Short mmCIF file of N, CA and C in Angstrom, two decimals:
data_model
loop_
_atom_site.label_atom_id
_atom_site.label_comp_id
_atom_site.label_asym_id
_atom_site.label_seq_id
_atom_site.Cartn_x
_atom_site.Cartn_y
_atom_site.Cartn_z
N UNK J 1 -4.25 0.94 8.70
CA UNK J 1 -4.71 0.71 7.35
C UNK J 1 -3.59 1.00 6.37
N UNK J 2 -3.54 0.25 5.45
CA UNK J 2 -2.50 0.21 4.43
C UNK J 2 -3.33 0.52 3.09
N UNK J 3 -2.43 -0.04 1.74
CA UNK J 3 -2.66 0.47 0.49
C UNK J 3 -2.55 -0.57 -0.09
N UNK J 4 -3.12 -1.02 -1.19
CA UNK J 4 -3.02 -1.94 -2.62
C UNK J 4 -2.80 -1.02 -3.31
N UNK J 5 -1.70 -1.70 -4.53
CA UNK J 5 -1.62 -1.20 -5.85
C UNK J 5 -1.71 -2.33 -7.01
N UNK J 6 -1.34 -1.45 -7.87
CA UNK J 6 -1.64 -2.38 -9.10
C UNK J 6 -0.39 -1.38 -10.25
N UNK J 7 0.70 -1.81 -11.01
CA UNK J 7 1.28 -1.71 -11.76
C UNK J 7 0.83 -2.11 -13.60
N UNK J 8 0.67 -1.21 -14.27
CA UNK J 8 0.20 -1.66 -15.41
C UNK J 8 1.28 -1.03 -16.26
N UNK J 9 1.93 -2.08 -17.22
CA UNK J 9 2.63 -1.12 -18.32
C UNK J 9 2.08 -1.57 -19.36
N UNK J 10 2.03 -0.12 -20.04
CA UNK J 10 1.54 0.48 -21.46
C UNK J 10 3.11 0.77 -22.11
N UNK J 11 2.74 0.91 -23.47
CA UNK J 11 3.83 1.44 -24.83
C UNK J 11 4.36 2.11 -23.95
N UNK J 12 5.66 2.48 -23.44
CA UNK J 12 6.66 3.56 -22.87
C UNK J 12 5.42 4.42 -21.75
N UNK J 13 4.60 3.57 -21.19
CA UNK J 13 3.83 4.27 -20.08
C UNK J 13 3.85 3.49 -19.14
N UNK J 14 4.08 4.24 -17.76
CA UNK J 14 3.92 2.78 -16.56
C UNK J 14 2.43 3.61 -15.56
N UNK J 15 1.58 2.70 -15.28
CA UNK J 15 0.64 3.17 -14.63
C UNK J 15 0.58 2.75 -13.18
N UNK J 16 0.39 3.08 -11.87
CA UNK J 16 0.51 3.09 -10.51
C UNK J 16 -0.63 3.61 -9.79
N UNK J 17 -1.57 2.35 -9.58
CA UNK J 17 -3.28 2.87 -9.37
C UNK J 17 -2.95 2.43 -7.71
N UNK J 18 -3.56 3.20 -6.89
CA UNK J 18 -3.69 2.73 -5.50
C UNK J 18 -4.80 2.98 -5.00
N UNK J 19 -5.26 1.71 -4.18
CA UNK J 19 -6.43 1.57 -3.24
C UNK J 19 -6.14 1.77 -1.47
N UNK J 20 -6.81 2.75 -1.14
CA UNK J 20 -7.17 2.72 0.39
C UNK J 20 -6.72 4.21 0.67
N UNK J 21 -5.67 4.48 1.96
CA UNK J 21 -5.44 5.25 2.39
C UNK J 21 -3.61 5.54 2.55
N UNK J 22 -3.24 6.55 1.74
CA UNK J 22 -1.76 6.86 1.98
C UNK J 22 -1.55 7.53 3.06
N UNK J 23 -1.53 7.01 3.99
CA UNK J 23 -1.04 7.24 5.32
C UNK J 23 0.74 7.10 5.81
N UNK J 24 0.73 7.58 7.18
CA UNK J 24 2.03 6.95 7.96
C UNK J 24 2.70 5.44 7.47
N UNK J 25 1.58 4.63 7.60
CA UNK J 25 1.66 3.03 7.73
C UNK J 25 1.45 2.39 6.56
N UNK J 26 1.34 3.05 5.29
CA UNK J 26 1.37 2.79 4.11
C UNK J 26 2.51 3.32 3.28
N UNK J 27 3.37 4.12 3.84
CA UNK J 27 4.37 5.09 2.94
C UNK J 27 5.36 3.55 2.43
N UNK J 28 6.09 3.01 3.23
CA UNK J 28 7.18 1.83 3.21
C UNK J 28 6.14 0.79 1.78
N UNK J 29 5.25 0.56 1.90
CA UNK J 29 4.04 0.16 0.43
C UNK J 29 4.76 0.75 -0.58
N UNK J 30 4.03 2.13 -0.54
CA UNK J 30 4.05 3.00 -1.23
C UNK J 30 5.47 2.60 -2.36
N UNK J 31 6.49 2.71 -1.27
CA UNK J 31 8.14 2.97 -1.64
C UNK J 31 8.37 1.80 -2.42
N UNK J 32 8.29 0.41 -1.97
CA UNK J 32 7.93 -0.54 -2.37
C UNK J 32 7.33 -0.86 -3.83
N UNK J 33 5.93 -0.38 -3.70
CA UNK J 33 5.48 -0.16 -5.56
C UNK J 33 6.11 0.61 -6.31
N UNK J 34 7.08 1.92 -5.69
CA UNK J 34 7.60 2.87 -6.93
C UNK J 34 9.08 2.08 -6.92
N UNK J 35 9.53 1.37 -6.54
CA UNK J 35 10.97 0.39 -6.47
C UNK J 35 10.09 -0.94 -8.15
N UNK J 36 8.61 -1.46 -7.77
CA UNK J 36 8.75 -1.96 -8.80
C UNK J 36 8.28 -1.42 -9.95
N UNK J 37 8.02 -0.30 -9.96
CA UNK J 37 7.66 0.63 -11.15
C UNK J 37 9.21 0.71 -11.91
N UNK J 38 9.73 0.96 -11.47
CA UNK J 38 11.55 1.40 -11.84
C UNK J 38 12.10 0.44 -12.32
N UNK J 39 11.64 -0.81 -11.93
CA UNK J 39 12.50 -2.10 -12.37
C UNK J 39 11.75 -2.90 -13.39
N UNK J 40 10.82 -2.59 -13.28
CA UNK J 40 9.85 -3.37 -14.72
C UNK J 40 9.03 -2.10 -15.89
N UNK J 41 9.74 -1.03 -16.07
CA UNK J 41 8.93 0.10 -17.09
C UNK J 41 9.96 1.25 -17.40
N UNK J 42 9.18 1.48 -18.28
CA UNK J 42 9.59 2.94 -18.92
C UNK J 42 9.37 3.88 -18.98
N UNK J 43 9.25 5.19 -19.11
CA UNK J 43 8.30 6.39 -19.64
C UNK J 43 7.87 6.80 -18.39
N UNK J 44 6.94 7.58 -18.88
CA UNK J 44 6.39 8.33 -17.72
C UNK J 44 5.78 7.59 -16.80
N UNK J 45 5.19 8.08 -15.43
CA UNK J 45 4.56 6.97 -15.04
C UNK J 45 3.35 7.78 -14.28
N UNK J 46 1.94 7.45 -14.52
CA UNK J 46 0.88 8.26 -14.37
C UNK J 46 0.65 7.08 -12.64
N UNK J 47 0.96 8.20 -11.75
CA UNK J 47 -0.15 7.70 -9.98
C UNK J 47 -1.48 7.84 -10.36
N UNK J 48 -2.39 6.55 -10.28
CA UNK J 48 -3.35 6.82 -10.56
C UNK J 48 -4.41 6.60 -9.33
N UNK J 49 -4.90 7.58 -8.86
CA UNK J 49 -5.21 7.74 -7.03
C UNK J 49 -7.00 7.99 -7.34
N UNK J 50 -7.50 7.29 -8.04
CA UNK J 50 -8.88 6.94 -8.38
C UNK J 50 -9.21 6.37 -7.01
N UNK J 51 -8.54 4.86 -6.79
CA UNK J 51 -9.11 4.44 -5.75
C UNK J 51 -8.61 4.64 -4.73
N UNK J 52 -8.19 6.28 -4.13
CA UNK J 52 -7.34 6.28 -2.80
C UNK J 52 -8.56 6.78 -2.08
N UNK J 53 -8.76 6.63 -0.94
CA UNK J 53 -9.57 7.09 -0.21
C UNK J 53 -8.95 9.17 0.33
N UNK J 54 -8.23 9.19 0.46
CA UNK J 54 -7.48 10.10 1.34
C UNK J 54 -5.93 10.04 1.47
N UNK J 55 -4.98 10.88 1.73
CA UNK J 55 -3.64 10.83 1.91
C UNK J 55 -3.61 11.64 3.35
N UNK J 56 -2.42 11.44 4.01
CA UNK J 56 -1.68 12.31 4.95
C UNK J 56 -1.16 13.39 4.39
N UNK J 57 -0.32 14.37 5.07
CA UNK J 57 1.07 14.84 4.77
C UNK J 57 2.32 13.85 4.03
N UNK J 58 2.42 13.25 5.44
CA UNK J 58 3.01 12.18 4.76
C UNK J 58 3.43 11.20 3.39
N UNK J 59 1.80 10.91 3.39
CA UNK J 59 1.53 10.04 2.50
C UNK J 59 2.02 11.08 0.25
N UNK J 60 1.50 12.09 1.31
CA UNK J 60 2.03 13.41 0.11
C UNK J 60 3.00 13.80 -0.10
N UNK J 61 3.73 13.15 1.31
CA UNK J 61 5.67 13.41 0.76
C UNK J 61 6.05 12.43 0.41
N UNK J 62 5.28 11.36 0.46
CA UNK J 62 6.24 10.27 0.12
C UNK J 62 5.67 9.88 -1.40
N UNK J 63 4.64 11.19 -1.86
CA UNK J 63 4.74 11.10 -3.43
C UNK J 63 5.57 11.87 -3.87
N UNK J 64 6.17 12.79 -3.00
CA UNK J 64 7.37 13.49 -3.88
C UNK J 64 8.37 13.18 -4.06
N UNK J 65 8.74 12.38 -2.34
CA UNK J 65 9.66 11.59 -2.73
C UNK J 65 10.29 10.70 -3.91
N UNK J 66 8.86 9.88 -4.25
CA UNK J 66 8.38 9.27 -5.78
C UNK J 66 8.72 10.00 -6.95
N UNK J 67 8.13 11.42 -7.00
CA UNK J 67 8.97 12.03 -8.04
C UNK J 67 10.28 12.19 -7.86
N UNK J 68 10.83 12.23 -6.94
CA UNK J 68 12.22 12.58 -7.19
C UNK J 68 13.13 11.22 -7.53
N UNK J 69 12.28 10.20 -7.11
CA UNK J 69 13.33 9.00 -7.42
C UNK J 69 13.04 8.67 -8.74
N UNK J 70 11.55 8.78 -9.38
CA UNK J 70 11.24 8.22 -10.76
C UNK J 70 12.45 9.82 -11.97
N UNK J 71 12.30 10.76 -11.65
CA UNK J 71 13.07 11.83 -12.15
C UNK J 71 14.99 11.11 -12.25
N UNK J 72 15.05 10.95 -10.93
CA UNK J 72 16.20 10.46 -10.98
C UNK J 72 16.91 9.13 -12.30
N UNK J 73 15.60 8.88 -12.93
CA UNK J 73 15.19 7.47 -13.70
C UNK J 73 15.28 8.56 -14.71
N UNK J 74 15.36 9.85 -15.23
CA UNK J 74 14.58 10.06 -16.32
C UNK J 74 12.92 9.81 -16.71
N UNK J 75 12.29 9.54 -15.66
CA UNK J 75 10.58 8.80 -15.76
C UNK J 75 9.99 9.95 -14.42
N UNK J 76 9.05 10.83 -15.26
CA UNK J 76 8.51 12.00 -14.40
C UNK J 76 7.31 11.05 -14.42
N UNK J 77 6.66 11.80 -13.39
CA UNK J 77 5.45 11.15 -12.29
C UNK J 77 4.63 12.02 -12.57
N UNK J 78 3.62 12.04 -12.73
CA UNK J 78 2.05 12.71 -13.05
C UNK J 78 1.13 11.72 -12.30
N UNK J 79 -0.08 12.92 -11.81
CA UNK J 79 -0.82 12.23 -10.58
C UNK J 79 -2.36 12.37 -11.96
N UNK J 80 -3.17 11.65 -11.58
CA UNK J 80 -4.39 11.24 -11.87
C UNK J 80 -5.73 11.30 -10.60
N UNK J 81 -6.54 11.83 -10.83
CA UNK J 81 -7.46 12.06 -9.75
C UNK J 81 -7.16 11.96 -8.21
N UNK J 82 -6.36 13.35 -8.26
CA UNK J 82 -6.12 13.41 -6.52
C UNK J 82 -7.38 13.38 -5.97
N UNK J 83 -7.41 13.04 -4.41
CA UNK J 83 -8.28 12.81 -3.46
C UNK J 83 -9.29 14.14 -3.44
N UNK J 84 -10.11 14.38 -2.90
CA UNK J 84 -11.38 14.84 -3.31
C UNK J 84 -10.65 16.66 -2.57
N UNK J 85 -10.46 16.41 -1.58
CA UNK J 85 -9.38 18.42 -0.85
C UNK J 85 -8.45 18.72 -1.95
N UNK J 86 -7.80 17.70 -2.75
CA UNK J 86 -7.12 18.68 -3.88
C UNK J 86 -5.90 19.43 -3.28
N UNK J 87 -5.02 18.59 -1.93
CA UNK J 87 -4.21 19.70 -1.81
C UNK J 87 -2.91 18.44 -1.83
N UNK J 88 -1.62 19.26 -2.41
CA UNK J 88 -0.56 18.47 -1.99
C UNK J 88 0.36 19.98 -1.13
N UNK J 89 1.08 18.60 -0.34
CA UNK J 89 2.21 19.35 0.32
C UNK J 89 3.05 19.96 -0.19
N UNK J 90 3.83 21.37 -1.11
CA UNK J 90 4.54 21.61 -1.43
C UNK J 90 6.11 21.33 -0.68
N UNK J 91 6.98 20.76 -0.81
CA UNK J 91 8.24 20.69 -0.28
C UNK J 91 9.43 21.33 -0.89
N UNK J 92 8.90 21.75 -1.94
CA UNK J 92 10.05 22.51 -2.67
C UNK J 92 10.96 22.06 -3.32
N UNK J 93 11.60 20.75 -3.21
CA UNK J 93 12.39 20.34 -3.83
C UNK J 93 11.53 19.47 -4.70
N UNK J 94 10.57 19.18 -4.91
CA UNK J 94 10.27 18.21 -5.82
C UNK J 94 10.31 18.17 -7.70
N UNK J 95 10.17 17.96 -8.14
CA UNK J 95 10.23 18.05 -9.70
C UNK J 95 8.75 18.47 -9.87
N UNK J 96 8.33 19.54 -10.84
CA UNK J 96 6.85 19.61 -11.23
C UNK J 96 6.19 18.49 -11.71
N UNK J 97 5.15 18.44 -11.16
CA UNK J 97 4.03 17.32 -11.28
C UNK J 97 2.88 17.90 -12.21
N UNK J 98 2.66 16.87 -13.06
CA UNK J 98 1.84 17.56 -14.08
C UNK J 98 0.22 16.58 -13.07
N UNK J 99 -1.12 17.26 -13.00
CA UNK J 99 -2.10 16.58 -12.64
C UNK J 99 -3.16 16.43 -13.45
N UNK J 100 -3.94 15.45 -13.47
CA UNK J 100 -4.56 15.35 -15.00
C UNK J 100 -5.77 15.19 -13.92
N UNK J 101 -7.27 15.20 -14.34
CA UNK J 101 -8.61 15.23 -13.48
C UNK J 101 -8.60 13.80 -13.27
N UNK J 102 -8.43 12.92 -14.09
CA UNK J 102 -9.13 11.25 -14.56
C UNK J 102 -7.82 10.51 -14.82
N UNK J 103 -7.96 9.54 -14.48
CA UNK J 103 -6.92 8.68 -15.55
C UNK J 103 -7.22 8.66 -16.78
N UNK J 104 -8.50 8.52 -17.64
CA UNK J 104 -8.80 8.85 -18.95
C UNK J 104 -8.03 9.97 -19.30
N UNK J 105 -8.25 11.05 -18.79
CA UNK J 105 -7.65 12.30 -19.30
C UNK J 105 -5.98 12.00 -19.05
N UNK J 106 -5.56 11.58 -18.35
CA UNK J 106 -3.69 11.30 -18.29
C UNK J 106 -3.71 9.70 -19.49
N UNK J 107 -4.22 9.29 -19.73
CA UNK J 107 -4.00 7.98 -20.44
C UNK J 107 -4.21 8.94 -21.99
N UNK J 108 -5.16 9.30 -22.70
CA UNK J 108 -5.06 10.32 -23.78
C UNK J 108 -4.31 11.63 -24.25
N UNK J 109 -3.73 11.93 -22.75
CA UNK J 109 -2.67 12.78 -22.84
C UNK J 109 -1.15 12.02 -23.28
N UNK J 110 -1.49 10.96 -23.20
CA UNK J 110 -0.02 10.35 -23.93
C UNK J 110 -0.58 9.44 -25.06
N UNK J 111 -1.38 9.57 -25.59
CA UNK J 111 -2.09 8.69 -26.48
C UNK J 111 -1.51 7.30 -25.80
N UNK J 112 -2.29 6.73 -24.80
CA UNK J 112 -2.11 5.10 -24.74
C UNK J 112 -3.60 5.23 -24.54
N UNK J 113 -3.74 4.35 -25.78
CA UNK J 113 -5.42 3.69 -25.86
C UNK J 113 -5.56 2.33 -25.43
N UNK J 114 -6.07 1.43 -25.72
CA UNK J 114 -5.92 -0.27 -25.01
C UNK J 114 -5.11 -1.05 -25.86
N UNK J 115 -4.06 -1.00 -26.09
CA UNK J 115 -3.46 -1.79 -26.56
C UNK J 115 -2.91 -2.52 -25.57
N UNK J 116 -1.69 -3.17 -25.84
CA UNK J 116 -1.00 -4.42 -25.15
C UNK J 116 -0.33 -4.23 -23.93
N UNK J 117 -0.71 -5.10 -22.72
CA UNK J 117 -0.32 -4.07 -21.25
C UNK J 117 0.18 -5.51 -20.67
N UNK J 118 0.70 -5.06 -19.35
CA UNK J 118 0.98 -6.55 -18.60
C UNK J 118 0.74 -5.55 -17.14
N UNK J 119 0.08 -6.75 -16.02
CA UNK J 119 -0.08 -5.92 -15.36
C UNK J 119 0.60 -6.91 -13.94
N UNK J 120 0.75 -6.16 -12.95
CA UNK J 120 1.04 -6.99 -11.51
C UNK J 120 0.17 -5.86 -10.49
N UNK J 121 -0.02 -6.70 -9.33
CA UNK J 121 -0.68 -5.71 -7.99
C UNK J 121 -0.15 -6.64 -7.13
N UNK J 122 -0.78 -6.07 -5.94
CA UNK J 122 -0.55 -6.50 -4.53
C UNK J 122 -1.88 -7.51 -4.33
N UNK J 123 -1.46 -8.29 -3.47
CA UNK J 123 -2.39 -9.26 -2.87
C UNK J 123 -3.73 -8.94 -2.93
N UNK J 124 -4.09 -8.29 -2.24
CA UNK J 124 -5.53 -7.74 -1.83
C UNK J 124 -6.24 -6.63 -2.78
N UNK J 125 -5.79 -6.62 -4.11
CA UNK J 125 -5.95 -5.49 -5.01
C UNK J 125 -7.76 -5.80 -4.84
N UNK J 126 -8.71 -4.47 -5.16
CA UNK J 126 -10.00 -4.91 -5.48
C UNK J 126 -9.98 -5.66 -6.64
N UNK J 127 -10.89 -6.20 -6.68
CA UNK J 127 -11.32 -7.21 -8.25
C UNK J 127 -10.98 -8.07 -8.12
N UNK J 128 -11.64 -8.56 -9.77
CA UNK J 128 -11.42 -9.97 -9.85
C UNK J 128 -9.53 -10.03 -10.48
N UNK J 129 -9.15 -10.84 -10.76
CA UNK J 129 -7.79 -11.15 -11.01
C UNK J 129 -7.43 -13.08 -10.71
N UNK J 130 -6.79 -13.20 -11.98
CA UNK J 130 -6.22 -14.80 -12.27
C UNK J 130 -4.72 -14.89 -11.22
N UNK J 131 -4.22 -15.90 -11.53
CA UNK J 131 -2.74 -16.12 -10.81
C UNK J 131 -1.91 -15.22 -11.61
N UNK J 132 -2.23 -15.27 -12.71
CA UNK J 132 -0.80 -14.93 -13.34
C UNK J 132 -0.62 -13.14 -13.26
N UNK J 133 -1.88 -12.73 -12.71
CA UNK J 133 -1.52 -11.30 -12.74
C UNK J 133 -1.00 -10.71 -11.03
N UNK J 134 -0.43 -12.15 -10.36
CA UNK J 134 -0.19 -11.56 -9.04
C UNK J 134 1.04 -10.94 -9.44
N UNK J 135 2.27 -10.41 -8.15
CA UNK J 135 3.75 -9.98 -8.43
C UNK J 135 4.37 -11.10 -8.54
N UNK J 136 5.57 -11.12 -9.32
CA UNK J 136 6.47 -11.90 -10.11
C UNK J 136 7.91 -11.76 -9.23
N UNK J 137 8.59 -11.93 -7.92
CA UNK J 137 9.63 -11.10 -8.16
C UNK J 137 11.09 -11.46 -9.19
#
């Protein structure tokens, strides 16, 4: 089992919602969506793990990994409704992660209300969705 995402940028906000399970066999995904987070945004960028079912270890290093490459950008990573155990892997080297309960609560913490967004996902994202909001490369 793998992962869908969905990329949304806001005013100097990039958002990174994922569906399914961050596993082993989803990390190379994973790496993948934070490569196009970096190349199409700015600002901070809120993981928004509403629709994750569950993570690994793994799947939890390879969000730190994420912080350390979005940091490397100047663009810190904040998580949005971790998975229901509430635990991440500490590795020590990572950059502090700020965690917000909701994406509401991380989207008002930077004041982005609905204004003007553009969005891309992966193939199989849930929902409905037109052509033009598939990936662009």
């Amino acid at each position: 089992m793998t992962i869908e995402w969905r990329y949304t940028v806001r005013k100097d906000l990039g958002v990174l919602s994922l569906a399914g399970f961050l596993g082993a066999e989803a990390v190379d995904r994973f790496s993948g969506a934070i490569g196009w987070t970096l190349a199409r945004g700015t600002g901070p960028v809120v993981l928004d793990l509403t629709g994750l079912r569950g993570w690994s270890v793994g799947g939890q290093l390879a969000v730190a990994d994420a912080a350390r490459r979005l940091a490397a950008e100047d663009r810190p990573l904040e998580l949005a409704a971790i998975p229901a155990d509430g635990s991440l892997v500490p590795d020590g080297s990572r950059p502090p992660l700020v965690v917000h309960c909701d994406l509401t609560t991380a989207l008002a913490a930077h004041g982005a209300g609905a204004g003007r967004q553009r969005e891309w996902c992966s193939d199989e994202w849930p929902g409905t969705r037109g052509p033009a909001e598939r990936p662009v490369a």
